[in-house]
Coordinates of C-alpha atoms in Angstrom, one line a residue:
M58 CA 52.9 -39.0 -42.5
G59 CA 50.8 -41.4 -44.6
N60 CA 50.9 -43.5 -47.6
K61 CA 48.8 -43.2 -50.7
I62 CA 45.2 -44.5 -50.4
P63 CA 45.1 -48.0 -51.9
I64 CA 41.5 -47.7 -53.2
D65 CA 40.0 -45.4 -55.9
T66 CA 37.9 -42.9 -53.9
K67 CA 35.7 -42.2 -57.0
E68 CA 34.1 -45.6 -56.5
M69 CA 34.4 -45.8 -52.7
K70 CA 31.2 -45.8 -50.7
L71 CA 31.6 -46.1 -46.9
D72 CA 29.2 -48.5 -45.2
S73 CA 27.1 -47.6 -42.1
E74 CA 29.6 -49.3 -39.7
L75 CA 32.5 -47.0 -41.0
L76 CA 30.2 -44.0 -40.8
K77 CA 29.4 -44.7 -37.2
L78 CA 33.2 -44.4 -36.5
M79 CA 33.4 -41.1 -38.3
P80 CA 30.1 -39.6 -39.4
R81 CA 29.7 -37.5 -42.5
V82 CA 29.7 -34.3 -40.5
L83 CA 33.1 -35.0 -39.1
I84 CA 34.4 -36.0 -42.5
E85 CA 33.4 -32.5 -43.6
E86 CA 35.0 -30.9 -40.6
F87 CA 38.3 -32.9 -40.3
R88 CA 38.7 -33.5 -44.1
A89 CA 39.4 -37.1 -43.3
F90 CA 37.6 -40.5 -43.3
I91 CA 38.0 -44.0 -42.0
F92 CA 37.9 -46.7 -44.7
E93 CA 38.9 -49.8 -42.8
K94 CA 38.5 -50.8 -39.1
E95 CA 40.1 -54.3 -38.9
P96 CA 42.8 -55.2 -37.9
K97 CA 43.8 -51.6 -37.7
I98 CA 41.8 -48.4 -38.1
K99 CA 42.9 -47.0 -41.4
V100 CA 42.4 -43.2 -41.7
A101 CA 42.9 -41.0 -44.7
A102 CA 43.3 -37.3 -44.1
V103 CA 44.2 -34.2 -46.0
N104 CA 46.1 -33.0 -42.9
P105 CA 47.0 -36.0 -40.7
K106 CA 48.6 -33.6 -38.2
N107 CA 45.3 -31.9 -37.5
P108 CA 45.2 -31.7 -33.6
A109 CA 41.4 -31.9 -33.4
L110 CA 41.4 -35.0 -35.7
Q111 CA 44.1 -36.7 -33.7
Q112 CA 42.3 -35.9 -30.4
Y113 CA 39.1 -37.3 -31.7
L114 CA 40.7 -40.6 -32.9
N115 CA 42.8 -41.1 -29.8
K116 CA 39.9 -40.5 -27.5
N117 CA 37.5 -42.7 -29.3
F118 CA 39.6 -45.6 -30.4
G119 CA 42.8 -45.7 -28.4
K120 CA 44.4 -48.3 -30.7
K121 CA 47.2 -48.0 -33.2
L122 CA 46.1 -46.1 -36.3
E123 CA 47.4 -46.4 -39.8
W124 CA 47.5 -43.1 -41.7
F125 CA 47.0 -42.4 -45.4
Q126 CA 47.4 -39.2 -47.3
A127 CA 44.2 -37.9 -48.9
T128 CA 43.5 -35.0 -51.3
E129 CA 40.6 -32.6 -51.3
E130 CA 39.4 -34.4 -54.4
D131 CA 39.4 -37.7 -52.4
I132 CA 37.3 -36.1 -49.6
N133 CA 34.8 -34.6 -52.1
C134 CA 34.4 -38.0 -53.8
I135 CA 33.7 -39.6 -50.4
L136 CA 31.2 -37.0 -49.4
K137 CA 29.5 -37.2 -52.8
N138 CA 29.2 -41.0 -52.4
C139 CA 27.9 -40.9 -48.8
Q140 CA 24.3 -39.8 -48.4
K141 CA 24.1 -37.3 -45.7
D142 CA 22.8 -38.8 -42.4
Y143 CA 21.6 -35.8 -40.5
K144 CA 20.4 -37.8 -37.6
A145 CA 23.9 -39.3 -37.0
D146 CA 25.4 -35.9 -37.5
I147 CA 23.2 -34.2 -34.9
V148 CA 23.9 -37.0 -32.4
Q149 CA 27.6 -36.7 -33.0
L150 CA 27.6 -32.9 -32.8
A151 CA 25.4 -33.0 -29.7
A152 CA 27.8 -35.4 -28.0
A153 CA 30.7 -32.9 -28.8
A154 CA 28.5 -30.1 -27.6
N155 CA 28.1 -31.8 -24.2
E156 CA 31.7 -30.8 -23.4
S157 CA 31.8 -27.6 -25.4
N158 CA 29.2 -25.2 -26.9
N159 CA 31.4 -24.6 -29.9
N160 CA 29.2 -27.0 -32.0
I161 CA 25.9 -25.5 -31.0
T162 CA 25.6 -23.4 -34.2
R163 CA 26.1 -26.6 -36.3
V164 CA 23.7 -28.5 -34.1
V165 CA 21.0 -25.9 -34.8
D166 CA 21.8 -25.7 -38.5
D167 CA 21.6 -29.5 -38.9
I168 CA 18.4 -29.7 -36.9
I169 CA 16.7 -27.2 -39.2
T170 CA 18.2 -28.7 -42.4
F171 CA 17.2 -32.3 -41.3
A172 CA 13.7 -31.1 -40.6
F173 CA 13.5 -29.6 -44.1
A174 CA 14.9 -32.8 -45.7
E175 CA 12.4 -35.0 -43.9
K176 CA 9.5 -32.6 -44.8
A177 CA 8.7 -32.1 -41.1
S178 CA 5.9 -29.7 -40.3
D179 CA 7.2 -28.7 -36.8
I180 CA 10.3 -28.8 -34.7
H181 CA 10.1 -29.1 -30.9
I182 CA 13.0 -28.5 -28.6
E183 CA 11.8 -29.7 -25.2
P184 CA 13.7 -29.3 -21.9
K185 CA 13.3 -32.2 -19.5
R186 CA 14.7 -32.8 -16.0
D187 CA 18.0 -34.2 -17.2
E188 CA 18.1 -33.8 -21.0
I189 CA 16.9 -31.8 -24.0
L190 CA 14.5 -33.7 -26.4
V191 CA 14.5 -32.8 -30.1
R192 CA 11.4 -34.0 -31.9
F193 CA 10.0 -33.5 -35.4
R194 CA 6.3 -33.7 -36.4
L195 CA 6.3 -36.0 -39.4
D196 CA 3.0 -36.8 -41.1
G197 CA 1.2 -35.4 -38.1
V198 CA 3.0 -37.4 -35.4
L199 CA 5.9 -36.4 -33.3
H200 CA 9.1 -38.5 -33.5
T201 CA 12.1 -38.2 -31.2
I202 CA 15.2 -37.3 -33.3
C203 CA 17.9 -37.0 -30.6
R204 CA 18.6 -36.2 -27.0
L205 CA 21.1 -33.5 -26.0
A206 CA 22.7 -33.0 -22.6
K207 CA 20.9 -30.5 -20.3
N208 CA 23.9 -28.2 -20.1
T209 CA 23.6 -27.4 -23.9
H210 CA 20.2 -25.8 -23.3
P211 CA 21.3 -22.2 -22.6
A212 CA 23.5 -22.0 -25.7
L213 CA 20.9 -23.8 -27.9
L214 CA 18.2 -21.5 -26.8
A215 CA 20.4 -18.4 -27.3
R216 CA 21.1 -19.5 -30.9
F217 CA 17.5 -19.9 -31.8
K218 CA 16.7 -16.5 -30.2
I219 CA 19.5 -14.9 -32.2
L220 CA 18.3 -16.4 -35.4
A221 CA 14.7 -15.1 -34.7
N222 CA 15.8 -11.6 -33.5
L223 CA 14.4 -12.3 -30.0
K224 CA 15.6 -11.1 -26.6
I225 CA 18.2 -13.5 -25.5
D226 CA 18.0 -12.3 -21.9
E227 CA 14.2 -12.8 -21.6
H228 CA 13.4 -16.0 -19.8
M229 CA 10.2 -15.3 -18.0
H230 CA 7.8 -14.4 -20.8
P231 CA 6.7 -16.1 -24.0
Q232 CA 8.3 -14.8 -27.2
D233 CA 7.3 -15.2 -30.9
G234 CA 9.3 -14.6 -33.9
R235 CA 10.4 -15.8 -37.4
I236 CA 13.6 -17.4 -38.7
E237 CA 14.5 -16.9 -42.4
P238 CA 17.2 -19.5 -43.2
E239 CA 19.9 -18.0 -45.6
N240 CA 20.2 -21.2 -47.6
S241 CA 16.5 -21.7 -48.2
P242 CA 14.9 -18.3 -49.2
D243 CA 11.4 -19.9 -49.9
T244 CA 11.2 -21.5 -46.4
S245 CA 10.8 -19.8 -43.0
L246 CA 10.1 -20.9 -39.5
R247 CA 7.5 -19.4 -37.2
I248 CA 9.0 -19.8 -33.7
S249 CA 7.4 -19.8 -30.3
I250 CA 9.3 -19.8 -27.1
L251 CA 7.4 -20.6 -23.9
P252 CA 8.8 -21.0 -20.3
T253 CA 8.1 -24.5 -18.8
L254 CA 9.0 -26.2 -15.6
F255 CA 12.4 -27.3 -16.8
G256 CA 13.3 -24.3 -19.0
E257 CA 12.1 -22.6 -22.1
K258 CA 10.6 -24.8 -24.8
V259 CA 11.0 -24.0 -28.5
A260 CA 8.3 -24.9 -31.1
M261 CA 8.8 -24.0 -34.7
R262 CA 6.3 -24.4 -37.6
I263 CA 8.0 -24.8 -40.9
L264 CA 6.4 -22.7 -43.7
D265 CA 7.5 -23.7 -47.1
E266 CA 6.2 -21.0 -49.5
S267 CA 7.6 -22.9 -52.5
N268 CA 5.3 -25.9 -52.0
K269 CA 3.4 -27.0 -55.0
S270 CA -0.3 -26.8 -54.5
L271 CA -1.8 -30.3 -54.8
S272 CA -4.7 -31.2 -57.0
I273 CA -8.0 -32.2 -55.3
H274 CA -7.3 -35.8 -56.6
E275 CA -3.9 -35.8 -54.9
L276 CA -5.5 -34.6 -51.7
G277 CA -7.7 -37.7 -51.6
F278 CA -11.1 -36.6 -53.0
S279 CA -12.9 -39.5 -54.7
D280 CA -14.4 -39.0 -58.2
E281 CA -17.8 -38.6 -56.7
Q282 CA -16.6 -35.9 -54.2
Q283 CA -14.7 -34.1 -57.0
E284 CA -17.9 -33.7 -59.0
V285 CA -19.6 -32.2 -56.0
V286 CA -16.7 -29.8 -55.4
M287 CA -16.5 -28.7 -59.0
E288 CA -20.2 -28.1 -59.2
N289 CA -20.1 -25.7 -56.2
I290 CA -16.9 -23.8 -56.9
E291 CA -18.2 -22.9 -60.3
K292 CA -21.1 -21.0 -58.8
P293 CA -20.7 -17.2 -59.1
Y294 CA -21.2 -16.4 -55.5
G295 CA -21.7 -18.0 -52.1
M296 CA -19.5 -19.6 -49.4
I297 CA -17.5 -22.8 -49.3
I298 CA -16.3 -23.8 -45.8
T299 CA -13.7 -26.3 -44.8
C300 CA -13.9 -27.7 -41.2
G301 CA -11.6 -29.6 -38.9
P302 CA -9.2 -29.2 -36.0
T303 CA -5.8 -27.5 -36.3
G304 CA -3.5 -29.4 -38.7
S305 CA -6.2 -31.2 -40.6
G306 CA -5.3 -29.7 -43.9
K307 CA -8.1 -27.2 -44.3
T308 CA -6.0 -24.4 -45.8
T309 CA -4.2 -26.8 -48.2
T310 CA -7.7 -27.9 -49.5
L311 CA -8.6 -24.2 -50.0
Y312 CA -5.3 -23.6 -51.9
A313 CA -6.1 -26.5 -54.2
L314 CA -9.6 -25.1 -54.9
L315 CA -8.2 -21.6 -55.6
Q316 CA -5.8 -23.2 -58.1
L317 CA -8.8 -24.5 -60.0
L318 CA -10.3 -21.1 -60.3
K319 CA -7.2 -19.1 -61.4
K320 CA -7.7 -17.6 -64.8
E321 CA -7.2 -14.4 -66.7
G322 CA -9.9 -11.8 -65.8
V323 CA -10.5 -13.0 -62.2
N324 CA -9.3 -11.2 -59.1
I325 CA -8.5 -13.7 -56.3
S326 CA -7.5 -12.2 -53.0
T327 CA -6.7 -13.9 -49.7
L328 CA -6.3 -13.0 -46.0
E329 CA -4.1 -15.5 -44.3
D330 CA -2.4 -16.2 -40.9
P331 CA 0.2 -17.2 -41.9
I332 CA 0.7 -17.3 -45.7
E333 CA 1.8 -21.0 -45.9
Y334 CA 3.0 -20.8 -49.5
L335 CA 2.8 -18.6 -52.4
L336 CA 0.1 -18.9 -55.1
E337 CA 1.1 -17.4 -58.4
G338 CA -1.6 -15.1 -59.7
V339 CA -3.3 -14.7 -56.3
N340 CA -3.1 -11.5 -54.2
Q341 CA -2.2 -12.8 -50.7
T342 CA -2.3 -10.6 -47.5
Q343 CA -0.7 -11.6 -44.2
I344 CA -2.7 -10.9 -41.1
N345 CA -0.7 -8.7 -38.6
P346 CA -2.3 -8.0 -35.2
R347 CA 0.6 -5.6 -34.3
I348 CA -0.6 -3.1 -36.9
K349 CA -4.3 -3.9 -36.1
L350 CA -4.7 -5.9 -39.4
D351 CA -6.9 -8.8 -38.3
F352 CA -9.4 -10.8 -40.4
A353 CA -12.2 -8.4 -39.9
S354 CA -10.3 -5.2 -40.7
G355 CA -8.5 -7.0 -43.5
L356 CA -11.7 -8.2 -45.1
R357 CA -13.3 -4.7 -44.8
A358 CA -10.3 -3.3 -46.8
L359 CA -10.2 -6.2 -49.2
L360 CA -13.8 -5.7 -50.3
R361 CA -12.8 -2.3 -51.6
Q362 CA -10.2 -4.1 -53.9
D363 CA -12.8 -5.3 -56.4
P364 CA -12.3 -9.0 -55.7
D365 CA -14.2 -11.8 -57.5
I366 CA -13.0 -14.6 -55.3
I367 CA -12.0 -14.2 -51.6
M368 CA -10.3 -16.6 -49.2
V369 CA -10.5 -15.8 -45.5
G370 CA -8.0 -18.0 -43.7
E371 CA -10.3 -18.5 -40.7
I372 CA -13.5 -17.2 -39.2
R373 CA -12.8 -16.6 -35.5
D374 CA -15.3 -14.0 -34.4
S375 CA -18.8 -12.6 -35.0
E376 CA -17.6 -9.6 -36.9
T377 CA -15.6 -11.6 -39.4
A378 CA -18.4 -14.2 -39.7
N379 CA -21.0 -11.5 -40.5
M380 CA -18.7 -9.7 -43.0
A381 CA -17.8 -12.9 -44.8
T382 CA -21.4 -14.1 -45.1
N383 CA -22.5 -10.7 -46.4
A384 CA -19.7 -10.7 -48.9
A385 CA -20.9 -14.1 -50.1
L386 CA -24.4 -12.8 -50.3
T387 CA -23.5 -9.8 -52.4
G388 CA -21.8 -11.4 -55.4
H389 CA -18.5 -12.8 -54.2
L390 CA -17.4 -16.4 -54.0
L391 CA -15.8 -16.8 -50.6
F392 CA -13.7 -19.6 -49.2
T393 CA -13.0 -20.0 -45.5
T394 CA -12.3 -22.4 -42.6
L395 CA -14.1 -23.1 -39.3
H396 CA -12.9 -25.1 -36.3
T397 CA -15.6 -27.7 -36.0
N398 CA -15.3 -31.4 -35.8
D399 CA -17.8 -32.2 -38.6
A400 CA -19.6 -30.6 -41.5
A401 CA -23.0 -30.4 -39.8
S402 CA -21.6 -28.4 -36.9
A403 CA -20.6 -25.5 -39.2
F404 CA -24.2 -24.3 -39.2
P405 CA -24.7 -24.1 -35.3
R406 CA -21.2 -22.5 -35.1
L407 CA -22.2 -19.6 -37.5
L408 CA -25.5 -19.2 -35.5
D409 CA -23.4 -18.9 -32.3
M410 CA -21.4 -16.2 -34.0
K411 CA -24.6 -14.2 -34.4
V412 CA -25.0 -14.7 -38.2
E413 CA -28.6 -14.5 -39.2
D414 CA -30.1 -17.9 -40.0
F415 CA -31.6 -16.7 -43.4
I416 CA -28.2 -15.4 -44.4
I417 CA -26.5 -18.8 -43.6
T418 CA -29.1 -20.7 -45.7
S419 CA -28.7 -18.1 -48.6
T420 CA -24.9 -18.2 -48.7
V421 CA -23.4 -21.6 -47.7
N422 CA -23.0 -23.6 -50.9
L423 CA -20.9 -26.5 -49.5
V424 CA -19.2 -27.6 -46.2
I425 CA -16.2 -29.9 -46.3
A426 CA -15.0 -31.5 -43.1
Q427 CA -11.8 -33.4 -43.1
R428 CA -8.9 -35.1 -41.3
L429 CA -5.5 -36.2 -42.5
V430 CA -4.6 -39.9 -42.2
R431 CA -1.1 -41.3 -42.8
K432 CA -0.5 -43.2 -46.0
I433 CA 1.0 -46.7 -45.9
C434 CA 4.7 -46.6 -46.8
D435 CA 5.1 -48.3 -50.2
N436 CA 8.7 -49.2 -49.4
C437 CA 7.7 -51.6 -46.6
A438 CA 4.0 -52.4 -47.3
Q439 CA 2.8 -56.0 -46.8
M440 CA -0.4 -57.9 -46.3
E441 CA -1.4 -58.9 -42.7
V442 CA -4.5 -59.9 -40.7
L443 CA -5.9 -57.3 -38.3
D444 CA -4.4 -56.8 -34.9
P445 CA -6.9 -58.2 -32.3
V446 CA -6.8 -54.9 -30.4
I447 CA -7.8 -53.0 -33.5
L448 CA -10.5 -55.6 -34.3
R449 CA -12.0 -55.1 -30.8
K450 CA -12.0 -51.3 -31.2
I451 CA -13.8 -51.6 -34.6
K452 CA -16.5 -53.8 -33.0
E453 CA -17.0 -51.2 -30.2
R454 CA -17.8 -48.5 -32.7
K455 CA -21.4 -48.7 -33.8
D456 CA -20.9 -46.3 -36.6
I457 CA -18.1 -48.5 -38.1
V458 CA -20.1 -51.7 -37.6
A459 CA -23.1 -50.2 -39.5
L460 CA -20.9 -49.0 -42.4
L461 CA -19.2 -52.4 -42.7
E462 CA -22.5 -54.2 -42.8
E463 CA -23.8 -51.7 -45.3
R464 CA -20.8 -52.3 -47.4
E465 CA -21.1 -56.1 -47.4
E466 CA -23.3 -58.4 -45.4
G467 CA -21.3 -60.5 -42.9
L468 CA -18.2 -58.3 -43.5
L469 CA -17.7 -57.6 -39.8
D470 CA -17.5 -61.3 -38.9
S471 CA -15.1 -62.1 -41.7
L472 CA -12.6 -59.2 -40.8
K473 CA -10.5 -61.4 -38.6
E474 CA -9.7 -63.7 -41.6
R475 CA -9.1 -61.0 -44.1
T476 CA -5.7 -59.5 -44.8
F477 CA -5.1 -55.8 -45.2
R478 CA -2.2 -53.7 -46.5
V479 CA 0.1 -52.4 -43.7
G480 CA 3.5 -50.9 -43.4
K481 CA 6.1 -53.1 -41.6
G482 CA 8.4 -50.1 -40.9
C483 CA 11.7 -49.2 -42.5
E484 CA 14.4 -46.5 -42.5
K485 CA 12.5 -44.5 -45.1
C486 CA 9.4 -44.1 -42.9
F487 CA 11.2 -43.8 -39.5
Q488 CA 10.0 -47.4 -38.7
S489 CA 6.4 -46.1 -38.5
G490 CA 5.0 -47.9 -41.5
Y491 CA 3.6 -44.7 -42.9
L492 CA 4.9 -42.1 -45.3
G493 CA 2.9 -39.1 -46.4
R494 CA -0.7 -38.2 -45.7
I495 CA -4.0 -38.2 -47.5
G496 CA -7.4 -36.6 -46.6
I497 CA -10.6 -38.3 -45.6
F498 CA -13.6 -36.1 -46.2
E499 CA -17.3 -35.5 -45.8
L500 CA -19.1 -33.1 -48.1
L501 CA -22.4 -31.5 -47.0
K502 CA -24.4 -29.6 -49.6
P503 CA -27.4 -27.9 -47.9
S504 CA -30.7 -29.3 -49.2
K505 CA -34.1 -27.7 -48.6
K506 CA -34.5 -30.0 -45.6
I507 CA -31.2 -28.9 -44.1
Q508 CA -31.9 -25.2 -44.7
A509 CA -35.3 -25.7 -42.9
L510 CA -33.5 -27.2 -39.9
V511 CA -31.0 -24.3 -39.9
L512 CA -33.8 -21.8 -40.0
T513 CA -35.3 -23.4 -36.9
H514 CA -31.9 -23.6 -35.2
K515 CA -31.7 -27.4 -34.9
S516 CA -28.7 -29.2 -33.6
A517 CA -25.8 -30.6 -35.6
E518 CA -27.0 -34.1 -34.8
N519 CA -30.4 -33.3 -36.3
I520 CA -28.8 -31.8 -39.4
E521 CA -26.5 -34.8 -39.9
A522 CA -29.3 -37.3 -39.5
A523 CA -31.4 -35.4 -42.1
A524 CA -28.4 -35.3 -44.5
K525 CA -27.8 -39.1 -44.2
K526 CA -31.3 -39.7 -45.3
D527 CA -30.5 -37.8 -48.4
G528 CA -27.3 -39.9 -49.0
F529 CA -24.7 -37.9 -47.1
K530 CA -21.5 -40.0 -46.4
D531 CA -19.4 -39.1 -43.4
M532 CA -15.7 -39.1 -42.9
M533 CA -15.8 -42.6 -41.4
F534 CA -17.3 -43.9 -44.7
D535 CA -14.5 -42.2 -46.7
G536 CA -11.9 -43.5 -44.2
I537 CA -13.1 -47.1 -44.5
E538 CA -13.0 -46.8 -48.3
K539 CA -9.4 -45.8 -48.1
V540 CA -8.6 -48.7 -45.9
F541 CA -10.1 -51.2 -48.4
N542 CA -8.2 -49.6 -51.3
G543 CA -4.9 -49.9 -49.4
S544 CA -4.2 -46.2 -48.8
T545 CA -4.3 -46.3 -45.0
T546 CA -5.2 -48.5 -42.0
F547 CA -8.0 -49.0 -39.6
S548 CA -5.8 -47.8 -36.7
E549 CA -5.2 -44.5 -38.6
V550 CA -8.9 -43.9 -39.3
L551 CA -9.7 -44.7 -35.7
R552 CA -7.0 -42.4 -34.5
V553 CA -8.1 -39.3 -36.4
T554 CA -11.8 -39.7 -36.1
R555 CA -12.1 -40.5 -32.4
N556 CA -13.4 -37.0 -31.7
A557 CA -15.3 -36.6 -35.0

């Protein structure tokens, strides 16, 4: 049943139209492929009598087929020449899973593998009234990947629970766990399952422990900012704090700083929740509340380990705050993070945590506040004038107006005629116009004036105003610099700084 394939498969590359008829995932499953669709659909298969293959073709095309005999070598050549399209595969498998749950395992595997391939930070499986939504967080923004029929939800949920060793018969209470993919030993997923109105929602944070720590230049620090950072991390003791909301890159910045300090003869120890990736030459400890190992108890134990440099993943409470500042006061260089919107707010936050004001002024060397903005996709970048809506938003922000006028007299009025680099949108960037992220930063080094304000418990606004008189440049300044050098856009800077 079938003639010899008339084309050399070593050179054959199926176009997108042919792959829509039989996606790569089905080529793998059926060991067959379609290489021509007009006037007849021409199918090459290792086993043309495969009932599943014949059922698929008859159901979807219902026209006369012309069969050709393929070898395993032919199939392998086709697969090698066809870049894997996970999105199409998931959609295809999901469609098959609408009628049968047999493909659920492959749906789950492809969702996870696709998320790894796209460098997603999170995977969301969201039950809605009539469907299941699969979304990835790419460069900080959620993108819809595919939609599954509602009747696949129980099997999909059960599969994720099995992978995470959770209770598959528990549907009323939240569950947390971890998935360790067999084919990716350096990558794991922290999974959270939460009951919602339309069923249990799955959220997974991807933790890639093999990630290469970035340099501070790659993170987005300017030359001037790098000088300030280097000056302060080379001090023998004290505290360096990074600030920002969840997902703003605080821990990544601390990893980059620790990489600069790694050398023979120095003991660097960390307390993290979670350990996001492995740092060679650094002693990393995972916080585990189940065994009563929190930041406070972990820091207490760590201080008996003769550390030179300490990283505390986050200061969440008064006990940890006081232990950390005392450690910084007694000869240790300590790095940590705080959840504040800006650098100046770090001082009132420590005061709120009952840290003595004189200890704060004696220990804090540098506060770095940051956000992550999406970088313009180089593949589809072009020059365009500003969108009128964005221009109006810029004019409504007094802080931006002041910075633009400070940068160049009359700049605000000339913005509407100027062109700026933007991403048009392409397949590489999911039509978003952005690919990758970069930090925008503000660095606050406590001067004598600022220390005096902290000692008198002044507000963050007072501290920032005093800092600006000494030349302090806030995140908005850094963001505007990155707009003008073509790294990002005004809309991105406005998006991430609206609460700063």
